[in-house]
Amino acid sequence: MSPTFAVAFGGGGARGLAHIHAIEALDELGIKPVSIAGSSIGAIMGAGMAAGMRGAEIHDYSRLVLGSRAEMAARMWRSRPGTIAEAMQGGIRVGQFNVERILKAFLPDAIPATFEELKIPLKVTATDYFGHKLAVFAEGDLQSALAASAAIPAVFRPVTRDGRLLIDGGIYNPVPFDLVEKDADIIIAIDVVGAPSEAERKHPTTVDLLYGANQLMMQSIIANKLKQHQPDILIRPAVSKYRVLDFLKIEALMADTVEIKDELKRAVDKAVAARGGKRGKKAM
């Protein structure tokens, strides 16, 4: 009997584009996860997969949207506040964008409005700011959950849902493999947090230091989790030289991380062999 698989996609901003390779690899192996969890960009990628999009579709859509400055500008324009009242809602927040409006302008139509419409169960993380704890969403409105999970502090406004103020899911759980560890036989975790890169940023700016400190914090959380329990497969693409908002560098980032497709395939074969099982037929 073939083992079942669950996947956890980690947070990391633009670095999470590397998740596309993992989704493509699973498609090529003929593997459909029985459960998916995601934080931040990982929640968005996970939603695409859970909605039934193939990796190649997500790849093509991402290149279409992120590979063109004109397309990016047009979508950002569409995400602007519709009225002055809307722009002033909650007060003036210099430098903070409305992540819900941005996601509405950027997400593919294939991603539905609710969790219940997904083809694969999905768990989305966020951080309950005033509750000082992790928030996990698996039902109801999907769009607000994805927005909350991706609400990087100082870049995006927090999201209010169910009376809670929510920010980036990666703050509490950067790679949420623990949320699916009981859902399947083999657990795959993809960590795209990265770490500050001296080679690329010898003189870090204030913004670099802010994001770099956040990376170090998340790596500490991941290391602590791994001491307690490890996923069957852990993949870490070489993404450290990319900044959290380097979405326009999609072609370079994808080229730099393409080797994880073969790495994941080998790891799956090894994990299946260790269980004495067989995976399904290769997807056509």
mmCIF file of C-alpha atoms in Angstrom:
data_model
loop_
_atom_site.group_PDB
_atom_site.id
_atom_site.type_symbol
_atom_site.label_atom_id
_atom_site.label_comp_id
_atom_site.label_asym_id
_atom_site.label_seq_id
_atom_site.Cartn_x
_atom_site.Cartn_y
_atom_site.Cartn_z
ATOM 1 C CA MET A 1 0.000 0.000 0.000
ATOM 2 C CA SER A 2 1.324 3.445 -0.917
ATOM 3 C CA PRO A 3 2.099 5.788 1.995
ATOM 4 C CA THR A 4 0.249 9.079 2.353
ATOM 5 C CA PHE A 5 1.973 12.465 2.313
ATOM 6 C CA ALA A 6 1.440 15.814 4.003
ATOM 7 C CA VAL A 7 3.357 18.991 3.169
ATOM 8 C CA ALA A 8 4.271 22.085 5.183
ATOM 9 C CA PHE A 9 5.304 25.167 3.221
ATOM 10 C CA GLY A 10 7.300 27.701 5.241
ATOM 11 C CA GLY A 11 7.305 31.478 5.228
ATOM 12 C CA GLY A 12 9.987 33.693 3.706
ATOM 13 C CA GLY A 13 8.455 36.306 1.436
ATOM 14 C CA ALA A 14 9.806 36.165 -2.117
ATOM 15 C CA ARG A 15 12.071 33.305 -1.096
ATOM 16 C CA GLY A 16 8.917 31.204 -0.976
ATOM 17 C CA LEU A 17 8.780 31.176 -4.775
ATOM 18 C CA ALA A 18 11.083 28.165 -4.413
ATOM 19 C CA HIS A 19 8.038 26.244 -3.133
ATOM 20 C CA ILE A 20 6.910 26.019 -6.747
ATOM 21 C CA HIS A 21 9.725 23.564 -7.483
ATOM 22 C CA ALA A 22 8.556 21.344 -4.636
ATOM 23 C CA ILE A 23 4.979 21.358 -5.939
ATOM 24 C CA GLU A 24 6.201 20.523 -9.442
ATOM 25 C CA ALA A 25 8.307 17.656 -8.085
ATOM 26 C CA LEU A 26 5.333 16.177 -6.238
ATOM 27 C CA ASP A 27 3.207 16.487 -9.383
ATOM 28 C CA GLU A 28 5.849 14.665 -11.402
ATOM 29 C CA LEU A 29 5.969 11.906 -8.789
ATOM 30 C CA GLY A 30 2.209 11.532 -8.922
ATOM 31 C CA ILE A 31 1.843 12.506 -5.262
ATOM 32 C CA LYS A 32 -1.253 14.317 -4.031
ATOM 33 C CA PRO A 33 -0.903 15.315 -0.371
ATOM 34 C CA VAL A 34 -3.736 14.437 1.979
ATOM 35 C CA SER A 35 -3.040 17.558 4.042
ATOM 36 C CA ILE A 36 -1.194 20.870 3.617
ATOM 37 C CA ALA A 37 -0.069 23.525 6.090
ATOM 38 C CA GLY A 38 1.483 26.883 5.305
ATOM 39 C CA SER A 39 2.841 30.056 6.847
ATOM 40 C CA SER A 40 2.916 33.412 5.042
ATOM 41 C CA ILE A 41 4.010 32.867 1.399
ATOM 42 C CA GLY A 42 3.853 29.154 2.158
ATOM 43 C CA ALA A 43 0.164 29.493 2.982
ATOM 44 C CA ILE A 44 -0.433 31.172 -0.372
ATOM 45 C CA MET A 45 1.481 28.499 -2.298
ATOM 46 C CA GLY A 46 -0.254 25.821 -0.263
ATOM 47 C CA ALA A 47 -3.635 27.326 -1.102
ATOM 48 C CA GLY A 48 -2.819 27.109 -4.796
ATOM 49 C CA MET A 49 -1.931 23.437 -4.483
ATOM 50 C CA ALA A 50 -4.915 22.728 -2.233
ATOM 51 C CA ALA A 51 -7.175 24.372 -4.826
ATOM 52 C CA GLY A 52 -6.014 21.838 -7.412
ATOM 53 C CA MET A 53 -3.478 23.950 -9.286
ATOM 54 C CA ARG A 54 -0.514 22.019 -10.620
ATOM 55 C CA GLY A 55 3.000 23.276 -10.015
ATOM 56 C CA ALA A 56 3.424 24.158 -13.690
ATOM 57 C CA GLU A 57 0.283 26.320 -13.531
ATOM 58 C CA ILE A 58 1.503 28.133 -10.420
ATOM 59 C CA HIS A 59 4.903 28.593 -12.072
ATOM 60 C CA ASP A 60 3.411 30.059 -15.263
ATOM 61 C CA TYR A 61 1.064 32.351 -13.338
ATOM 62 C CA SER A 62 3.864 33.592 -11.079
ATOM 63 C CA ARG A 63 6.123 34.339 -14.035
ATOM 64 C CA LEU A 64 3.307 36.171 -15.819
ATOM 65 C CA VAL A 65 2.546 38.372 -12.818
ATOM 66 C CA LEU A 66 5.955 38.812 -11.191
ATOM 67 C CA GLY A 67 8.159 38.722 -14.262
ATOM 68 C CA SER A 68 6.877 42.063 -15.553
ATOM 69 C CA ARG A 69 7.268 45.405 -13.796
ATOM 70 C CA ALA A 70 4.343 46.741 -15.803
ATOM 71 C CA GLU A 71 2.085 43.878 -14.693
ATOM 72 C CA MET A 72 3.182 44.310 -11.078
ATOM 73 C CA ALA A 73 2.510 48.056 -11.248
ATOM 74 C CA ALA A 74 -0.923 47.518 -12.776
ATOM 75 C CA ARG A 75 -1.934 45.087 -10.045
ATOM 76 C CA MET A 76 -0.588 47.335 -7.300
ATOM 77 C CA TRP A 77 -2.667 50.146 -8.800
ATOM 78 C CA ARG A 78 -5.745 47.914 -8.657
ATOM 79 C CA SER A 79 -5.059 47.246 -4.964
ATOM 80 C CA ARG A 80 -5.128 50.959 -4.035
ATOM 81 C CA PRO A 81 -7.881 52.185 -1.680
ATOM 82 C CA GLY A 82 -11.090 52.960 -3.503
ATOM 83 C CA THR A 83 -11.867 56.071 -1.480
ATOM 84 C CA ILE A 84 -10.117 58.525 0.832
ATOM 85 C CA ALA A 85 -12.237 57.180 3.698
ATOM 86 C CA GLU A 86 -10.981 53.684 3.014
ATOM 87 C CA ALA A 87 -7.395 54.912 2.838
ATOM 88 C CA MET A 88 -7.802 56.622 6.216
ATOM 89 C CA GLN A 89 -9.524 53.636 7.846
ATOM 90 C CA GLY A 90 -7.671 52.815 11.056
ATOM 91 C CA GLY A 91 -5.588 55.994 10.787
ATOM 92 C CA ILE A 92 -2.582 56.921 8.673
ATOM 93 C CA ARG A 93 -0.015 54.139 8.445
ATOM 94 C CA VAL A 94 3.014 55.286 6.505
ATOM 95 C CA GLY A 95 4.580 52.435 4.559
ATOM 96 C CA GLN A 96 1.943 49.866 5.500
ATOM 97 C CA PHE A 97 -0.047 48.353 2.638
ATOM 98 C CA ASN A 98 -3.435 46.698 2.880
ATOM 99 C CA VAL A 99 -2.465 43.054 2.377
ATOM 100 C CA GLU A 100 -6.067 41.945 1.825
ATOM 101 C CA ARG A 101 -6.476 44.278 -1.146
ATOM 102 C CA ILE A 102 -3.073 43.284 -2.518
ATOM 103 C CA LEU A 103 -3.840 39.574 -2.353
ATOM 104 C CA LYS A 104 -7.174 40.179 -4.052
ATOM 105 C CA ALA A 105 -5.306 41.833 -6.933
ATOM 106 C CA PHE A 106 -2.593 39.183 -7.167
ATOM 107 C CA LEU A 107 -4.117 35.804 -6.336
ATOM 108 C CA PRO A 108 -5.167 33.552 -9.232
ATOM 109 C CA ASP A 109 -8.891 32.971 -9.776
ATOM 110 C CA ALA A 110 -8.379 29.266 -9.040
ATOM 111 C CA ILE A 111 -8.009 30.001 -5.309
ATOM 112 C CA PRO A 112 -11.543 29.967 -3.878
ATOM 113 C CA ALA A 113 -13.133 32.205 -1.257
ATOM 114 C CA THR A 114 -13.466 29.542 1.460
ATOM 115 C CA PHE A 115 -11.495 26.627 2.903
ATOM 116 C CA GLU A 116 -14.449 24.344 2.269
ATOM 117 C CA GLU A 117 -14.068 24.769 -1.500
ATOM 118 C CA LEU A 118 -10.478 23.476 -1.508
ATOM 119 C CA LYS A 119 -9.725 20.005 -2.850
ATOM 120 C CA ILE A 120 -7.102 19.262 -0.171
ATOM 121 C CA PRO A 121 -7.462 20.217 3.524
ATOM 122 C CA LEU A 122 -5.341 23.280 4.338
ATOM 123 C CA LYS A 123 -4.164 24.778 7.629
ATOM 124 C CA VAL A 124 -3.040 28.405 7.573
ATOM 125 C CA THR A 125 -1.057 30.000 10.382
ATOM 126 C CA ALA A 126 -1.148 33.561 11.659
ATOM 127 C CA THR A 127 0.063 35.249 14.834
ATOM 128 C CA ASP A 128 -2.530 36.533 17.291
ATOM 129 C CA TYR A 129 -0.770 39.790 18.209
ATOM 130 C CA PHE A 130 -2.601 40.706 21.409
ATOM 131 C CA GLY A 131 -3.347 37.086 22.272
ATOM 132 C CA HIS A 132 0.389 36.315 22.201
ATOM 133 C CA LYS A 133 -0.144 32.979 20.478
ATOM 134 C CA LEU A 134 -0.409 31.068 17.231
ATOM 135 C CA ALA A 135 -3.671 31.195 15.301
ATOM 136 C CA VAL A 136 -4.523 28.371 12.912
ATOM 137 C CA PHE A 137 -7.290 28.635 10.330
ATOM 138 C CA ALA A 138 -8.793 25.655 8.523
ATOM 139 C CA GLU A 139 -12.360 26.697 7.797
ATOM 140 C CA GLY A 140 -14.427 29.664 6.738
ATOM 141 C CA ASP A 141 -13.062 32.619 4.795
ATOM 142 C CA LEU A 142 -9.806 31.684 3.065
ATOM 143 C CA GLN A 143 -8.809 35.082 1.729
ATOM 144 C CA SER A 144 -8.618 36.789 5.130
ATOM 145 C CA ALA A 145 -6.659 33.836 6.553
ATOM 146 C CA LEU A 146 -4.083 34.069 3.755
ATOM 147 C CA ALA A 147 -3.867 37.841 4.214
ATOM 148 C CA ALA A 148 -3.305 37.482 7.955
ATOM 149 C CA SER A 149 -0.641 34.831 7.424
ATOM 150 C CA ALA A 150 1.221 37.086 4.990
ATOM 151 C CA ALA A 151 0.905 40.323 6.995
ATOM 152 C CA ILE A 152 4.627 40.995 7.464
ATOM 153 C CA PRO A 153 5.033 43.653 10.180
ATOM 154 C CA ALA A 154 6.148 47.115 9.007
ATOM 155 C CA VAL A 155 5.194 46.222 5.426
ATOM 156 C CA PHE A 156 1.527 45.242 5.656
ATOM 157 C CA ARG A 157 -1.269 46.293 7.958
ATOM 158 C CA PRO A 158 -2.436 43.676 10.459
ATOM 159 C CA VAL A 159 -5.639 41.817 9.592
ATOM 160 C CA THR A 160 -8.626 41.744 11.929
ATOM 161 C CA ARG A 161 -10.612 38.526 12.012
ATOM 162 C CA ASP A 162 -12.889 37.070 14.692
ATOM 163 C CA GLY A 163 -12.044 40.017 16.923
ATOM 164 C CA ARG A 164 -8.311 39.284 16.807
ATOM 165 C CA LEU A 165 -5.500 41.410 15.395
ATOM 166 C CA LEU A 166 -3.394 39.093 13.238
ATOM 167 C CA ILE A 167 0.086 39.351 11.728
ATOM 168 C CA ASP A 168 2.571 37.140 9.849
ATOM 169 C CA GLY A 169 2.187 33.440 10.630
ATOM 170 C CA GLY A 170 5.941 32.949 10.402
ATOM 171 C CA ILE A 171 6.458 34.843 13.647
ATOM 172 C CA TYR A 172 5.224 31.901 15.722
ATOM 173 C CA ASN A 173 5.538 28.983 13.323
ATOM 174 C CA PRO A 174 7.826 29.558 10.307
ATOM 175 C CA VAL A 175 7.542 25.968 8.958
ATOM 176 C CA PRO A 176 4.347 24.421 10.377
ATOM 177 C CA PHE A 177 5.102 20.727 9.865
ATOM 178 C CA ASP A 178 3.828 19.986 13.376
ATOM 179 C CA LEU A 179 0.308 20.912 12.249
ATOM 180 C CA VAL A 180 0.179 17.987 9.809
ATOM 181 C CA GLU A 181 2.422 15.419 11.507
ATOM 182 C CA LYS A 182 -0.552 13.226 12.428
ATOM 183 C CA ASP A 183 -2.285 13.562 9.065
ATOM 184 C CA ALA A 184 -0.096 11.326 6.907
ATOM 185 C CA ASP A 185 2.587 8.633 6.863
ATOM 186 C CA ILE A 186 5.330 10.874 5.442
ATOM 187 C CA ILE A 187 5.694 14.542 6.348
ATOM 188 C CA ILE A 188 7.530 16.930 4.012
ATOM 189 C CA ALA A 189 8.691 20.358 5.218
ATOM 190 C CA ILE A 190 10.059 23.090 2.965
ATOM 191 C CA ASP A 191 12.044 25.788 4.813
ATOM 192 C CA VAL A 192 12.631 29.007 2.850
ATOM 193 C CA VAL A 193 13.413 31.339 5.761
ATOM 194 C CA GLY A 194 17.089 31.676 4.813
ATOM 195 C CA ALA A 195 19.583 33.682 6.860
ATOM 196 C CA PRO A 196 21.459 36.993 6.547
ATOM 197 C CA SER A 197 24.061 36.632 3.791
ATOM 198 C CA GLU A 198 27.379 38.410 4.364
ATOM 199 C CA ALA A 199 28.463 37.821 0.783
ATOM 200 C CA GLU A 200 25.476 39.695 -0.603
ATOM 201 C CA ARG A 201 25.066 42.421 2.038
ATOM 202 C CA LYS A 202 28.390 43.417 3.602
ATOM 203 C CA HIS A 203 26.929 46.781 4.635
ATOM 204 C CA PRO A 204 23.322 46.018 5.653
ATOM 205 C CA THR A 205 20.818 48.838 5.690
ATOM 206 C CA THR A 206 18.358 49.402 8.513
ATOM 207 C CA VAL A 207 15.755 47.452 6.551
ATOM 208 C CA ASP A 208 18.225 44.606 5.928
ATOM 209 C CA LEU A 209 18.941 44.441 9.646
ATOM 210 C CA LEU A 210 15.228 44.385 10.465
ATOM 211 C CA TYR A 211 14.478 41.512 8.107
ATOM 212 C CA GLY A 212 17.733 39.726 8.961
ATOM 213 C CA ALA A 213 16.921 39.807 12.671
ATOM 214 C CA ASN A 214 13.522 38.364 11.836
ATOM 215 C CA GLN A 215 15.210 35.549 9.898
ATOM 216 C CA LEU A 216 17.464 34.744 12.843
ATOM 217 C CA MET A 217 14.480 34.640 15.179
ATOM 218 C CA MET A 218 12.589 32.281 12.899
ATOM 219 C CA GLN A 219 15.626 30.036 12.449
ATOM 220 C CA SER A 220 15.868 29.789 16.229
ATOM 221 C CA ILE A 221 12.225 28.709 16.396
ATOM 222 C CA ILE A 222 12.757 26.116 13.671
ATOM 223 C CA ALA A 223 15.892 24.733 15.346
ATOM 224 C CA ASN A 224 14.005 24.324 18.620
ATOM 225 C CA LYS A 225 11.145 22.535 16.864
ATOM 226 C CA LEU A 226 13.558 20.179 15.114
ATOM 227 C CA LYS A 227 15.082 19.191 18.457
ATOM 228 C CA GLN A 228 11.656 18.073 19.616
ATOM 229 C CA HIS A 229 10.492 16.363 16.454
ATOM 230 C CA GLN A 230 11.623 16.176 12.836
ATOM 231 C CA PRO A 231 9.643 15.805 9.624
ATOM 232 C CA ASP A 232 10.475 12.799 7.475
ATOM 233 C CA ILE A 233 11.808 15.113 4.765
ATOM 234 C CA LEU A 234 13.241 18.603 5.256
ATOM 235 C CA ILE A 235 14.209 20.628 2.190
ATOM 236 C CA ARG A 236 16.062 23.949 2.465
ATOM 237 C CA PRO A 237 16.556 25.761 -0.861
ATOM 238 C CA ALA A 238 19.522 28.129 -1.217
ATOM 239 C CA VAL A 239 17.545 31.363 -0.894
ATOM 240 C CA SER A 240 19.540 33.415 1.614
ATOM 241 C CA LYS A 241 20.832 35.944 -0.894
ATOM 242 C CA TYR A 242 17.289 37.044 -1.753
ATOM 243 C CA ARG A 243 15.391 39.659 0.219
ATOM 244 C CA VAL A 244 11.869 39.174 1.477
ATOM 245 C CA LEU A 245 10.383 41.458 -1.217
ATOM 246 C CA ASP A 246 12.561 40.344 -4.172
ATOM 247 C CA PHE A 247 9.562 39.082 -6.145
ATOM 248 C CA LEU A 248 10.744 40.715 -9.377
ATOM 249 C CA LYS A 249 13.827 38.472 -9.240
ATOM 250 C CA ILE A 250 11.656 35.422 -9.849
ATOM 251 C CA GLU A 251 13.676 34.122 -12.816
ATOM 252 C CA ALA A 252 17.013 34.233 -10.968
ATOM 253 C CA LEU A 253 15.553 32.791 -7.780
ATOM 254 C CA MET A 254 13.878 29.936 -9.608
ATOM 255 C CA ALA A 255 17.087 29.153 -11.492
ATOM 256 C CA ASP A 256 19.111 29.170 -8.274
ATOM 257 C CA THR A 257 16.758 26.749 -6.524
ATOM 258 C CA VAL A 258 15.752 24.344 -9.280
ATOM 259 C CA GLU A 259 17.953 21.572 -7.855
ATOM 260 C CA ILE A 260 15.500 21.028 -5.002
ATOM 261 C CA LYS A 261 13.191 19.238 -7.446
ATOM 262 C CA ASP A 262 15.617 16.332 -7.759
ATOM 263 C CA GLU A 263 16.557 16.609 -4.074
ATOM 264 C CA LEU A 264 12.918 16.209 -3.063
ATOM 265 C CA LYS A 265 12.359 13.316 -5.468
ATOM 266 C CA ARG A 266 15.352 11.437 -4.050
ATOM 267 C CA ALA A 267 14.207 12.142 -0.509
ATOM 268 C CA VAL A 268 10.711 10.844 -1.273
ATOM 269 C CA ASP A 269 12.075 7.644 -2.790
ATOM 270 C CA LYS A 270 14.294 7.144 0.265
ATOM 271 C CA ALA A 271 11.445 7.786 2.702
ATOM 272 C CA VAL A 272 9.115 5.425 0.857
ATOM 273 C CA ALA A 273 11.787 2.719 0.682
ATOM 274 C CA ALA A 274 12.402 3.074 4.419
ATOM 275 C CA ARG A 275 8.735 2.260 4.967
ATOM 276 C CA GLY A 276 8.891 -0.660 2.570
ATOM 277 C CA GLY A 277 6.191 0.858 0.421
ATOM 278 C CA LYS A 278 5.674 2.169 -3.066
ATOM 279 C CA ARG A 279 4.527 5.558 -4.244
ATOM 280 C CA GLY A 280 1.837 5.992 -6.841
ATOM 281 C CA LYS A 281 2.411 5.899 -10.575
ATOM 282 C CA LYS A 282 4.191 8.865 -12.053
ATOM 283 C CA ALA A 283 1.818 11.629 -13.099
ATOM 284 C CA MET A 284 1.395 11.988 -16.834
#
